[in-house]
Coordinates of N, CA and C in Angstrom, one line a residue:
Chain Z
M1 N 0.8 -1.2 0.0 CA 0.0 0.0 0.0 C 0.9 1.3 0.0
A2 N 0.7 2.1 -1.0 CA 1.4 3.4 -1.1 C 0.7 4.4 -0.3
P3 N 1.3 5.0 0.7 CA 0.6 6.1 1.5 C 0.3 7.3 0.6
I4 N -0.8 7.9 0.9 CA -1.1 9.1 0.2 C -0.5 10.3 0.8
A5 N 0.1 11.2 -0.1 CA 0.8 12.4 0.4 C -0.3 13.3 1.0
K6 N 0.2 14.1 2.0 CA -0.6 15.0 2.7 C -1.4 15.9 1.8
E7 N -0.7 16.5 0.9 CA -1.4 17.5 0.0 C -2.4 16.8 -0.9
D8 N -2.2 15.6 -1.3 CA -3.2 14.9 -2.1 C -4.4 14.6 -1.2
L9 N -4.2 14.3 0.0 CA -5.3 14.0 0.9 C -6.2 15.2 1.1
A10 N -5.5 16.4 1.2 CA -6.2 17.7 1.4 C -7.1 18.0 0.2
E11 N -6.5 17.7 -1.0 CA -7.2 17.9 -2.2 C -8.4 17.0 -2.4
L12 N -8.1 15.7 -2.0 CA -9.2 14.7 -2.1 C -10.4 15.1 -1.2
R13 N -10.0 15.6 0.0 CA -11.0 16.0 1.0 C -11.8 17.1 0.5
R14 N -11.2 18.1 -0.2 CA -11.9 19.3 -0.7 C -12.9 18.8 -1.8
Y15 N -12.4 17.9 -2.6 CA -13.3 17.4 -3.7 C -14.5 16.7 -3.1
L16 N -14.2 15.8 -2.1 CA -15.3 15.0 -1.5 C -16.3 15.9 -0.8
M17 N -15.8 17.0 -0.2 CA -16.7 18.0 0.5 C -17.6 18.6 -0.5
R18 N -17.1 19.0 -1.7 CA -17.9 19.6 -2.7 C -19.0 18.6 -3.2
F19 N -18.6 17.4 -3.4 CA -19.5 16.4 -3.8 C -20.6 16.2 -2.8
A20 N -20.2 16.1 -1.5 CA -21.1 15.8 -0.4 C -22.1 17.0 -0.2
L21 N -21.6 18.2 -0.4 CA -22.4 19.4 -0.2 C -23.5 19.5 -1.3
L22 N -23.1 19.1 -2.5 CA -24.0 19.1 -3.6 C -25.2 18.4 -3.3
H23 N -25.1 17.2 -2.6 CA -26.2 16.4 -2.3 C -26.9 16.7 -1.0
L24 N -26.0 17.0 0.0 CA -26.6 17.1 1.4 C -27.0 18.6 1.8
R25 N -26.4 19.5 1.1 CA -26.8 20.9 1.3 C -26.6 21.5 2.7
D26 N -25.8 20.8 3.5 CA -25.6 21.3 4.8 C -24.2 20.9 5.2
R27 N -23.4 22.0 5.6 CA -22.0 21.8 5.8 C -21.6 20.7 6.9
S28 N -22.3 20.7 8.0 CA -21.9 19.8 9.0 C -22.3 18.4 8.7
R29 N -23.4 18.2 8.0 CA -23.8 16.9 7.5 C -22.8 16.4 6.5
A30 N -22.4 17.3 5.6 CA -21.4 16.9 4.6 C -20.0 16.6 5.2
E31 N -19.6 17.4 6.2 CA -18.4 17.0 6.8 C -18.4 15.7 7.5
D32 N -19.5 15.4 8.2 CA -19.7 14.0 8.8 C -19.6 12.9 7.7
A33 N -20.2 13.1 6.6 CA -20.2 12.1 5.6 C -18.8 11.9 5.0
V34 N -18.1 13.0 4.8 CA -16.7 12.9 4.3 C -15.8 12.2 5.3
Q35 N -16.0 12.6 6.6 CA -15.2 12.0 7.6 C -15.4 10.5 7.7
E36 N -16.7 10.1 7.7 CA -17.0 8.7 7.7 C -16.4 7.9 6.5
T37 N -16.4 8.6 5.4 CA -15.9 8.0 4.1 C -14.4 7.7 4.3
L38 N -13.7 8.8 4.8 CA -12.2 8.6 4.9 C -11.9 7.5 6.0
T39 N -12.7 7.5 7.0 CA -12.5 6.5 8.1 C -12.7 5.1 7.5
A40 N -13.8 5.0 6.8 CA -14.1 3.7 6.2 C -13.0 3.3 5.2
A41 N -12.5 4.2 4.5 CA -11.4 4.0 3.5 C -10.1 3.5 4.2
L42 N -9.8 4.2 5.3 CA -8.5 3.8 6.0 C -8.6 2.4 6.6
E43 N -9.9 2.0 7.0 CA -10.0 0.7 7.6 C -9.8 -0.4 6.5
R44 N -10.1 0.0 5.3 CA -9.9 -1.0 4.2 C -8.7 -0.7 3.4
E45 N -7.5 -1.0 4.0 CA -6.2 -0.7 3.5 C -6.0 -1.2 2.1
D46 N -6.6 -2.3 1.8 CA -6.3 -2.9 0.5 C -6.7 -2.1 -0.7
G47 N -7.7 -1.2 -0.6 CA -8.2 -0.4 -1.7 C -7.5 0.9 -1.8
F48 N -6.8 1.3 -0.7 CA -6.2 2.6 -0.7 C -4.8 2.7 -1.2
S49 N -4.7 2.6 -2.5 CA -3.3 2.4 -3.1 C -2.8 3.6 -3.9
G50 N -3.4 4.7 -3.8 CA -2.9 5.9 -4.6 C -3.3 5.9 -6.0
G51 N -2.9 7.0 -6.7 CA -3.3 7.1 -8.1 C -4.7 7.7 -8.3
S52 N -5.0 7.8 -9.6 CA -6.3 8.5 -9.9 C -7.5 7.7 -9.5
A53 N -7.4 6.4 -9.4 CA -8.5 5.6 -9.0 C -9.0 5.9 -7.6
V54 N -8.1 6.4 -6.8 CA -8.5 6.7 -5.4 C -9.8 7.5 -5.3
R55 N -9.8 8.6 -6.1 CA -10.9 9.5 -6.0 C -12.2 8.8 -6.4
T56 N -12.2 8.1 -7.5 CA -13.4 7.3 -7.9 C -13.8 6.4 -6.8
W57 N -12.8 5.7 -6.2 CA -13.1 4.7 -5.1 C -13.8 5.4 -3.9
L58 N -13.2 6.5 -3.5 CA -13.7 7.3 -2.4 C -15.1 7.9 -2.7
T59 N -15.3 8.3 -3.9 CA -16.6 8.9 -4.3 C -17.6 7.8 -4.2
G60 N -17.3 6.6 -4.6 CA -18.2 5.5 -4.5 C -18.6 5.2 -3.0
I61 N -17.6 5.3 -2.1 CA -18.0 5.1 -0.7 C -18.8 6.2 -0.2
L62 N -18.5 7.4 -0.6 CA -19.2 8.6 -0.2 C -20.7 8.6 -0.7
K63 N -20.9 8.1 -1.9 CA -22.3 8.0 -2.4 C -23.1 7.1 -1.5
H64 N -22.5 6.0 -1.0 CA -23.3 5.2 -0.1 C -23.6 5.9 1.2
K65 N -22.6 6.7 1.7 CA -22.8 7.4 3.0 C -24.0 8.5 2.8
I66 N -24.0 9.1 1.6 CA -25.0 10.1 1.3 C -26.4 9.5 1.3
I67 N -26.4 8.3 0.6 CA -27.7 7.6 0.5 C -28.2 7.1 1.9
D68 N -27.2 6.7 2.7 CA -27.6 6.4 4.1 C -28.2 7.6 4.8
V69 N -27.7 8.8 4.6 CA -28.3 10.0 5.3 C -29.7 10.2 4.7
F70 N -29.9 10.1 3.4 CA -31.2 10.2 2.8 C -32.2 9.2 3.4
R71 N -31.7 8.0 3.6 CA -32.6 6.9 4.1 C -33.1 7.2 5.5
R72 N -32.1 7.7 6.3 CA -32.4 8.1 7.7 C -33.4 9.2 7.7
Q73 N -33.2 10.2 6.9 CA -34.1 11.3 6.8 C -35.5 10.8 6.4
R74 N -35.6 9.9 5.5 CA -36.9 9.4 5.0 C -37.6 8.7 6.2
R75 N -36.9 7.9 6.9 CA -37.5 7.2 8.0 C -38.1 8.2 9.0
E76 N -37.3 9.3 9.3 CA -37.7 10.3 10.3 C -38.9 11.1 9.7
L77 N -38.9 11.4 8.4 CA -40.0 12.1 7.8 C -41.3 11.2 7.9
A78 N -41.1 9.9 7.6 CA -42.3 9.1 7.5 C -43.0 9.0 8.9
T79 N -42.3 9.2 9.9 CA -42.9 9.1 11.2 C -43.3 10.5 11.8
S80 N -42.9 11.5 11.1 CA -43.3 12.8 11.5 C -44.6 13.2 11.0
E81 N -45.1 14.3 11.3 CA -46.5 14.7 10.9 C -46.5 15.4 9.5
L82 N -45.3 15.5 9.0 CA -45.2 16.2 7.7 C -46.0 15.5 6.6
A83 N -46.9 16.2 6.0 CA -47.7 15.6 4.9 C -46.8 15.5 3.7
D84 N -47.0 14.5 2.9 CA -46.2 14.3 1.7 C -46.2 15.5 0.8
D85 N -47.4 16.2 0.7 CA -47.5 17.3 -0.2 C -46.5 18.5 0.2
D86 N -46.4 18.6 1.5 CA -45.5 19.7 2.0 C -44.0 19.4 1.7
A87 N -43.7 18.1 1.8 CA -42.3 17.6 1.6 C -42.0 17.5 0.1
E88 N -43.0 17.5 -0.7 CA -42.7 17.3 -2.1 C -43.1 18.4 -3.0
G89 N -43.3 19.6 -2.5 CA -43.4 20.7 -3.3 C -44.8 21.0 -3.9
R90 N -44.9 22.0 -4.7 CA -46.2 22.4 -5.2 C -46.6 21.5 -6.3
D91 N -47.9 21.3 -6.4 CA -48.5 20.4 -7.4 C -48.4 21.1 -8.7
P92 N -47.7 20.5 -9.7 CA -47.6 21.1 -11.0 C -49.0 21.2 -11.7
D93 N -50.0 20.5 -11.2 CA -51.4 20.6 -11.8 C -51.8 22.1 -11.9
A94 N -51.4 22.9 -10.9 CA -51.8 24.3 -10.9 C -51.4 25.1 -12.2
L95 N -50.4 24.5 -12.9 CA -49.9 25.2 -14.1 C -50.8 25.0 -15.3
F96 N -51.8 24.1 -15.1 CA -52.7 23.7 -16.3 C -54.1 24.0 -15.9
D97 N -54.9 24.2 -17.0 CA -56.4 24.4 -16.7 C -57.1 23.0 -16.6
A98 N -58.4 23.0 -16.5 CA -59.1 21.8 -16.2 C -58.9 20.8 -17.4
A99 N -58.7 21.3 -18.6 CA -58.6 20.4 -19.7 C -57.1 19.9 -19.9
G100 N -56.2 20.4 -19.0 CA -54.8 20.0 -19.1 C -54.0 20.9 -20.0
A101 N -54.5 22.0 -20.5 CA -53.7 23.0 -21.3 C -53.0 24.0 -20.4
W102 N -51.9 24.5 -20.9 CA -51.1 25.4 -20.1 C -51.9 26.7 -19.8
Q103 N -51.8 27.1 -18.5 CA -52.3 28.4 -18.2 C -51.5 29.5 -18.9
T104 N -50.1 29.4 -18.7 CA -49.2 30.2 -19.4 C -48.2 29.3 -20.2
P105 N -48.3 29.2 -21.5 CA -47.4 28.3 -22.2 C -46.0 28.8 -22.1
P106 N -45.0 27.8 -21.9 CA -43.6 28.2 -21.8 C -43.1 29.0 -23.1
A107 N -42.4 30.0 -22.9 CA -41.8 30.8 -24.0 C -40.5 30.2 -24.3
S108 N -40.0 30.6 -25.5 CA -38.6 30.2 -25.9 C -37.6 30.8 -25.0
W109 N -36.5 30.0 -24.7 CA -35.4 30.6 -23.9 C -34.2 31.1 -24.7
G110 N -34.5 31.2 -26.0 CA -33.4 31.7 -26.9 C -32.3 30.7 -27.0
D111 N -31.1 31.1 -27.1 CA -29.9 30.2 -27.4 C -29.3 29.7 -26.0
P112 N -29.7 28.5 -25.7 CA -29.2 28.0 -24.4 C -27.7 27.8 -24.3
A113 N -27.1 27.5 -25.4 CA -25.6 27.3 -25.4 C -24.9 28.5 -24.8
K114 N -25.4 29.7 -25.1 CA -24.8 30.9 -24.6 C -25.0 31.0 -23.1
M115 N -26.2 30.5 -22.6 CA -26.4 30.6 -21.2 C -25.4 29.7 -20.4
L116 N -25.1 28.6 -20.9 CA -24.2 27.6 -20.2 C -22.8 28.2 -20.0
E117 N -22.5 29.1 -20.9 CA -21.1 29.7 -20.8 C -21.0 30.7 -19.7
Q118 N -22.1 31.1 -19.1 CA -22.1 32.1 -18.1 C -22.1 31.6 -16.7
K119 N -21.1 32.1 -15.9 CA -21.0 31.7 -14.6 C -22.2 31.9 -13.7
R120 N -22.8 33.1 -14.0 CA -24.0 33.5 -13.3 C -25.2 32.5 -13.5
F121 N -25.2 31.9 -14.7 CA -26.3 30.9 -14.9 C -26.1 29.7 -14.0
M122 N -24.9 29.2 -13.8 CA -24.7 28.1 -12.9 C -25.1 28.4 -11.5
E123 N -24.8 29.7 -11.1 CA -25.2 30.1 -9.7 C -26.7 30.1 -9.6
T124 N -27.4 30.6 -10.7 CA -28.9 30.6 -10.6 C -29.4 29.1 -10.5
L125 N -28.8 28.2 -11.3 CA -29.2 26.8 -11.2 C -29.0 26.3 -9.8
E126 N -27.9 26.6 -9.2 CA -27.6 26.2 -7.9 C -28.6 26.7 -6.9
K127 N -29.0 28.0 -7.0 CA -29.9 28.6 -6.2 C -31.3 28.0 -6.3
C128 N -31.7 27.7 -7.6 CA -33.0 27.1 -7.8 C -33.1 25.7 -7.3
N129 N -32.0 25.0 -7.4 CA -31.9 23.7 -6.8 C -32.1 23.7 -5.3
G130 N -31.4 24.8 -4.7 CA -31.5 25.0 -3.3 C -32.9 25.3 -2.8
D131 N -33.7 25.9 -3.7 CA -35.1 26.3 -3.3 C -36.1 25.2 -3.4
L132 N -35.7 24.1 -4.1 CA -36.6 22.9 -4.2 C -36.8 22.3 -2.8
P133 N -38.0 21.7 -2.6 CA -38.1 20.9 -1.4 C -37.0 19.9 -1.3
E134 N -36.5 19.6 -0.1 CA -35.3 18.8 0.0 C -35.4 17.4 -0.6
R135 N -36.6 16.8 -0.4 CA -36.7 15.4 -1.0 C -36.7 15.4 -2.5
L136 N -37.2 16.4 -3.1 CA -37.2 16.5 -4.6 C -35.8 16.8 -5.0
A137 N -35.1 17.7 -4.3 CA -33.7 18.0 -4.7 C -32.8 16.8 -4.6
Q138 N -33.0 16.0 -3.6 CA -32.2 14.8 -3.4 C -32.3 13.8 -4.6
V139 N -33.6 13.6 -5.0 CA -33.8 12.6 -6.1 C -33.3 13.2 -7.4
F140 N -33.5 14.5 -7.6 CA -33.1 15.2 -8.9 C -31.5 15.1 -9.0
T141 N -30.9 15.4 -7.9 CA -29.4 15.5 -7.9 C -28.8 14.1 -8.1
L142 N -29.4 13.1 -7.5 CA -28.9 11.7 -7.7 C -29.1 11.3 -9.2
R143 N -30.2 11.7 -9.8 CA -30.5 11.4 -11.2 C -29.7 12.2 -12.1
E144 N -29.7 13.5 -12.0 CA -29.1 14.3 -13.1 C -27.7 14.7 -12.9
V145 N -27.3 14.9 -11.6 CA -25.9 15.3 -11.4 C -25.0 14.0 -11.2
T146 N -25.4 13.1 -10.4 CA -24.6 11.9 -10.2 C -24.9 10.8 -11.2
G147 N -26.0 10.9 -11.9 CA -26.3 10.0 -13.0 C -26.7 8.6 -12.7
L148 N -27.3 8.5 -11.5 CA -27.9 7.2 -11.2 C -29.2 7.0 -12.0
T149 N -29.5 5.7 -12.3 CA -30.8 5.4 -13.0 C -31.9 5.5 -12.0
T150 N -33.2 5.7 -12.5 CA -34.3 5.7 -11.6 C -34.4 4.4 -10.8
E151 N -34.1 3.3 -11.5 CA -34.1 2.0 -10.8 C -33.2 2.0 -9.6
E152 N -32.0 2.5 -9.8 CA -31.1 2.6 -8.7 C -31.6 3.5 -7.6
I153 N -32.1 4.6 -7.9 CA -32.6 5.5 -6.9 C -33.8 4.9 -6.1
C154 N -34.7 4.2 -6.8 CA -35.8 3.6 -6.2 C -35.3 2.6 -5.2
S155 N -34.4 1.7 -5.6 CA -34.0 0.6 -4.7 C -33.2 1.2 -3.6
E156 N -32.3 2.2 -3.8 CA -31.5 2.7 -2.8 C -32.3 3.4 -1.7
L157 N -33.3 4.2 -2.2 CA -34.1 5.0 -1.2 C -35.4 4.3 -0.8
G158 N -35.6 3.1 -1.4 CA -36.8 2.4 -1.0 C -38.1 3.1 -1.3
I159 N -38.2 3.7 -2.5 CA -39.4 4.3 -3.0 C -39.9 3.6 -4.2
T160 N -41.2 3.7 -4.5 CA -41.7 3.1 -5.7 C -41.3 3.8 -7.0
P161 N -41.3 3.1 -8.1 CA -40.9 3.8 -9.4 C -41.9 4.9 -9.7
N162 N -43.2 4.8 -9.4 CA -44.1 5.8 -9.7 C -43.8 7.1 -8.8
N163 N -43.5 6.9 -7.5 CA -43.2 8.0 -6.7 C -41.9 8.7 -7.2
C164 N -41.0 7.9 -7.6 CA -39.7 8.4 -8.1 C -40.0 9.3 -9.4
N165 N -40.8 8.8 -10.3 CA -41.2 9.6 -11.5 C -41.9 10.9 -11.1
V166 N -42.8 10.8 -10.1 CA -43.5 12.0 -9.7 C -42.6 13.0 -9.1
M167 N -41.6 12.5 -8.3 CA -40.7 13.5 -7.7 C -39.8 14.1 -8.7
L168 N -39.3 13.3 -9.7 CA -38.5 13.9 -10.8 C -39.2 14.9 -11.6
Y169 N -40.5 14.6 -11.9 CA -41.4 15.5 -12.6 C -41.5 16.8 -11.9
R170 N -41.8 16.7 -10.6 CA -42.0 17.9 -9.8 C -40.8 18.7 -9.7
A171 N -39.7 18.0 -9.6 CA -38.4 18.8 -9.5 C -38.1 19.5 -10.8
R172 N -38.3 18.8 -11.9 CA -38.0 19.5 -13.2 C -39.0 20.6 -13.4
M173 N -40.3 20.5 -13.1 CA -41.2 21.6 -13.3 C -40.8 22.7 -12.4
G174 N -40.4 22.4 -11.2 CA -40.0 23.5 -10.2 C -38.8 24.2 -10.7
L175 N -37.8 23.5 -11.2 CA -36.5 24.1 -11.6 C -36.8 25.0 -12.9
R176 N -37.6 24.4 -13.8 CA -37.9 25.2 -15.0 C -38.6 26.5 -14.7
E177 N -39.5 26.5 -13.8 CA -40.2 27.7 -13.4 C -39.3 28.7 -12.7
C178 N -38.4 28.2 -11.8 CA -37.5 29.0 -11.1 C -36.5 29.6 -12.1
L179 N -36.0 28.9 -13.0 CA -35.0 29.4 -14.0 C -35.7 30.5 -14.8
E180 N -36.9 30.2 -15.2 CA -37.6 31.2 -16.0 C -37.8 32.5 -15.3
K181 N -38.1 32.4 -14.0 CA -38.3 33.6 -13.2 C -37.0 34.3 -12.9
N182 N -36.0 33.6 -12.5 CA -34.8 34.2 -12.1 C -33.7 34.5 -13.1
W183 N -33.8 33.8 -14.2 CA -32.8 34.0 -15.2 C -33.3 34.7 -16.4
M184 N -34.5 34.2 -16.9 CA -35.0 34.7 -18.2 C -35.4 36.2 -18.1
T185 N -35.9 36.6 -16.9 CA -36.5 37.9 -16.8 C -35.4 38.9 -16.3
E186 N -34.6 38.4 -15.3 CA -33.7 39.4 -14.7 C -32.2 39.1 -15.1
G187 N -31.8 37.8 -15.0 CA -30.4 37.6 -15.2 C -29.9 37.6 -16.6
R188 N -30.8 37.4 -17.5 CA -30.4 37.3 -18.9 C -29.8 38.7 -19.4
P189 N -28.6 38.6 -19.9 CA -28.1 39.9 -20.5 C -28.8 40.3 -21.7
S190 N -29.2 41.5 -21.8 CA -30.0 42.0 -23.0 C -29.1 42.3 -24.2
Chain J
M1 N -55.8 12.2 -28.1 CA -54.9 13.3 -28.2 C -54.5 13.7 -26.8
L2 N -53.2 13.8 -26.6 CA -52.7 14.1 -25.2 C -52.9 15.5 -24.9
S3 N -53.1 15.8 -23.6 CA -53.1 17.2 -23.1 C -51.7 17.7 -22.9
C4 N -51.5 19.0 -22.7 CA -50.2 19.6 -22.4 C -49.7 19.0 -21.1
K5 N -50.6 18.8 -20.1 CA -50.1 18.3 -18.8 C -49.6 16.9 -19.0
E6 N -50.3 16.0 -19.8 CA -49.8 14.7 -20.0 C -48.5 14.7 -20.8
V7 N -48.4 15.6 -21.7 CA -47.1 15.7 -22.5 C -45.9 16.1 -21.6
T8 N -46.1 17.0 -20.7 CA -45.0 17.4 -19.8 C -44.6 16.2 -19.0
R9 N -45.5 15.4 -18.5 CA -45.2 14.2 -17.7 C -44.4 13.2 -18.5
L10 N -44.9 13.0 -19.8 CA -44.2 12.0 -20.7 C -42.8 12.5 -21.0
L11 N -42.7 13.8 -21.2 CA -41.4 14.4 -21.6 C -40.4 14.2 -20.4
S12 N -40.9 14.4 -19.2 CA -40.1 14.1 -18.0 C -39.6 12.7 -18.0
E13 N -40.6 11.8 -18.2 CA -40.3 10.3 -18.1 C -39.3 9.9 -19.3
S14 N -39.4 10.6 -20.4 CA -38.6 10.2 -21.5 C -37.1 10.4 -21.2
Q15 N -36.8 11.2 -20.1 CA -35.4 11.3 -19.7 C -35.0 10.2 -18.8
D16 N -35.9 9.4 -18.4 CA -35.6 8.3 -17.4 C -35.9 6.9 -17.9
R17 N -36.7 6.8 -19.0 CA -36.9 5.5 -19.6 C -37.2 5.6 -21.0
E18 N -37.1 4.5 -21.7 CA -37.4 4.4 -23.2 C -39.0 4.5 -23.3
L19 N -39.5 5.5 -24.1 CA -40.9 5.5 -24.3 C -41.3 4.4 -25.3
T20 N -42.6 4.0 -25.2 CA -43.1 3.1 -26.2 C -43.3 3.8 -27.5
L21 N -43.4 3.0 -28.6 CA -43.5 3.6 -29.9 C -44.8 4.5 -29.9
F22 N -45.8 4.0 -29.3 CA -47.1 4.7 -29.3 C -47.0 6.0 -28.6
E23 N -46.3 6.0 -27.4 CA -46.1 7.2 -26.6 C -45.3 8.2 -27.4
G24 N -44.2 7.7 -28.1 CA -43.4 8.6 -28.9 C -44.1 9.2 -30.0
L25 N -45.0 8.5 -30.6 CA -45.8 9.0 -31.8 C -46.8 10.0 -31.3
Q26 N -47.5 9.8 -30.2 CA -48.4 10.7 -29.6 C -47.7 12.0 -29.3
L27 N -46.5 11.8 -28.7 CA -45.7 13.0 -28.3 C -45.3 13.9 -29.5
R28 N -44.8 13.2 -30.5 CA -44.4 14.0 -31.7 C -45.5 14.7 -32.4
M29 N -46.7 14.1 -32.4 CA -47.9 14.7 -32.9 C -48.2 16.0 -32.2
H30 N -48.2 15.9 -30.8 CA -48.5 17.0 -30.0 C -47.5 18.1 -30.2
L31 N -46.2 17.8 -30.1 CA -45.2 18.8 -30.2 C -45.1 19.5 -31.5
A32 N -45.6 18.8 -32.6 CA -45.6 19.5 -33.9 C -46.6 20.6 -33.9
M33 N -47.6 20.5 -33.1 CA -48.7 21.5 -33.1 C -48.7 22.5 -32.0
C34 N -48.0 22.2 -30.9 CA -48.1 23.0 -29.7 C -46.7 23.6 -29.4
K35 N -46.7 24.9 -29.6 CA -45.4 25.7 -29.4 C -45.0 25.7 -27.9
G36 N -45.9 25.8 -27.0 CA -45.6 25.9 -25.6 C -44.9 24.6 -25.2
C37 N -45.4 23.4 -25.6 CA -44.8 22.1 -25.2 C -43.5 21.9 -25.9
A38 N -43.4 22.4 -27.2 CA -42.1 22.3 -27.9 C -41.1 23.1 -27.2
N39 N -41.4 24.3 -26.7 CA -40.5 25.0 -25.9 C -40.1 24.3 -24.6
F40 N -41.1 23.7 -24.0 CA -40.9 22.9 -22.7 C -39.9 21.8 -23.0
D41 N -40.1 21.1 -24.1 CA -39.3 20.0 -24.5 C -37.8 20.4 -24.6
R42 N -37.6 21.6 -25.3 CA -36.2 22.1 -25.4 C -35.6 22.5 -24.0
Q43 N -36.5 23.0 -23.2 CA -36.1 23.4 -21.8 C -35.7 22.2 -21.0
M44 N -36.4 21.1 -21.1 CA -36.1 19.9 -20.3 C -34.7 19.4 -20.8
K45 N -34.5 19.4 -22.1 CA -33.2 18.9 -22.6 C -32.1 19.8 -22.2
F46 N -32.4 21.1 -22.1 CA -31.4 22.0 -21.7 C -31.1 21.8 -20.2
L47 N -32.1 21.6 -19.4 CA -31.9 21.4 -17.9 C -31.0 20.2 -17.7
R48 N -31.1 19.1 -18.5 CA -30.3 18.0 -18.3 C -28.8 18.4 -18.7
K49 N -28.6 19.1 -19.8 CA -27.3 19.5 -20.2 C -26.6 20.4 -19.1
A50 N -27.4 21.3 -18.6 CA -26.9 22.2 -17.6 C -26.5 21.5 -16.3
S51 N -27.3 20.5 -16.0 CA -27.0 19.7 -14.7 C -25.7 18.9 -14.9
R52 N -25.5 18.3 -16.1 CA -24.3 17.6 -16.4 C -23.1 18.5 -16.3
Q53 N -23.3 19.7 -16.9 CA -22.2 20.7 -16.9 C -21.8 21.1 -15.5
Y54 N -22.9 21.2 -14.7 CA -22.7 21.6 -13.3 C -21.9 20.5 -12.6
A55 N -22.3 19.2 -12.8 CA -21.5 18.1 -12.2 C -20.1 18.2 -12.6
A56 N -19.8 18.4 -13.9 CA -18.5 18.5 -14.4 C -17.7 19.6 -13.7
S57 N -18.4 20.7 -13.5 CA -17.7 21.9 -12.9 C -17.3 21.6 -11.5
V58 N -18.0 20.7 -10.8 CA -17.6 20.3 -9.4 C -16.2 19.6 -9.5
S59 N -16.0 18.7 -10.5 CA -14.7 18.0 -10.5 C -13.7 18.9 -11.0
R60 N -14.0 19.8 -12.0 CA -13.0 20.7 -12.5 C -12.5 21.7 -11.5
A61 N -13.3 22.1 -10.6 CA -12.9 23.0 -9.5 C -11.8 22.4 -8.7
D62 N -11.8 21.0 -8.6 CA -10.8 20.3 -8.0 C -9.4 20.5 -8.6
R63 N -9.4 20.5 -9.9 CA -8.1 20.7 -10.6 C -7.6 22.1 -10.4
N64 N -8.6 23.0 -10.5 CA -8.2 24.4 -10.3 C -7.6 24.8 -9.0
D65 N -8.0 24.0 -8.0 CA -7.5 24.2 -6.6 C -6.0 23.8 -6.5
R66 N -5.6 23.0 -7.4 CA -4.2 22.4 -7.2 C -3.2 23.5 -7.2
S67 N -2.2 23.4 -6.3 CA -1.1 24.4 -6.3 C 0.1 23.9 -7.0
D68 N 0.1 22.6 -7.4 CA 1.4 22.1 -8.1 C 1.3 22.3 -9.6

């Protein structure tokens, strides 16, 4: 086993912190998850051999720690008095009339490629993600940022495929609306 | 004929699973006629692209931090 240099470890820790924060949205929870990840890694000396694979390996352990946190939260939420609707955001049905047609049809966003080049757009995306109800943001981030399949998310979090689809739908509707409000009207350079 | 509401739900699911031939056909018919949903479709694809880019920027920041 090749020991990892101190500066490499600091860099790895910074990366893992960013990854954990992306999902957990809370510094102390993210620090706990990263600490648990590094502790678990040190206990399994065989895998800790240096090189670029270390980061991938540690990220894999961290993913499991993050999912553990989500599972614990879900158990706590299930026994609390929080109604599902409160925990899962606004019903997108309100965007449509009784016949299912748009109240306000989405307008064109222009050239999206240009938007992606702007740092402020990423900040808006981050803010909108932060504004989503926590359970929706968790599922959306696992799906779109970490790239898990819906099957993986369902089995890891113990939710039904239909519930998973509904949560992803609500997250996407919420993000779309938030981006339109915060970027298209104000942030967009004229 | 699908409603806009049903179309948004299908467009969301199309990012997570393969749609059936019939679903795809119904979707294309609606999108050809409905500008609002066609815009929504582009926005959903954009949201995915933006999220991927955001994920990539998390790893890139790592390299930028390096002092060596």
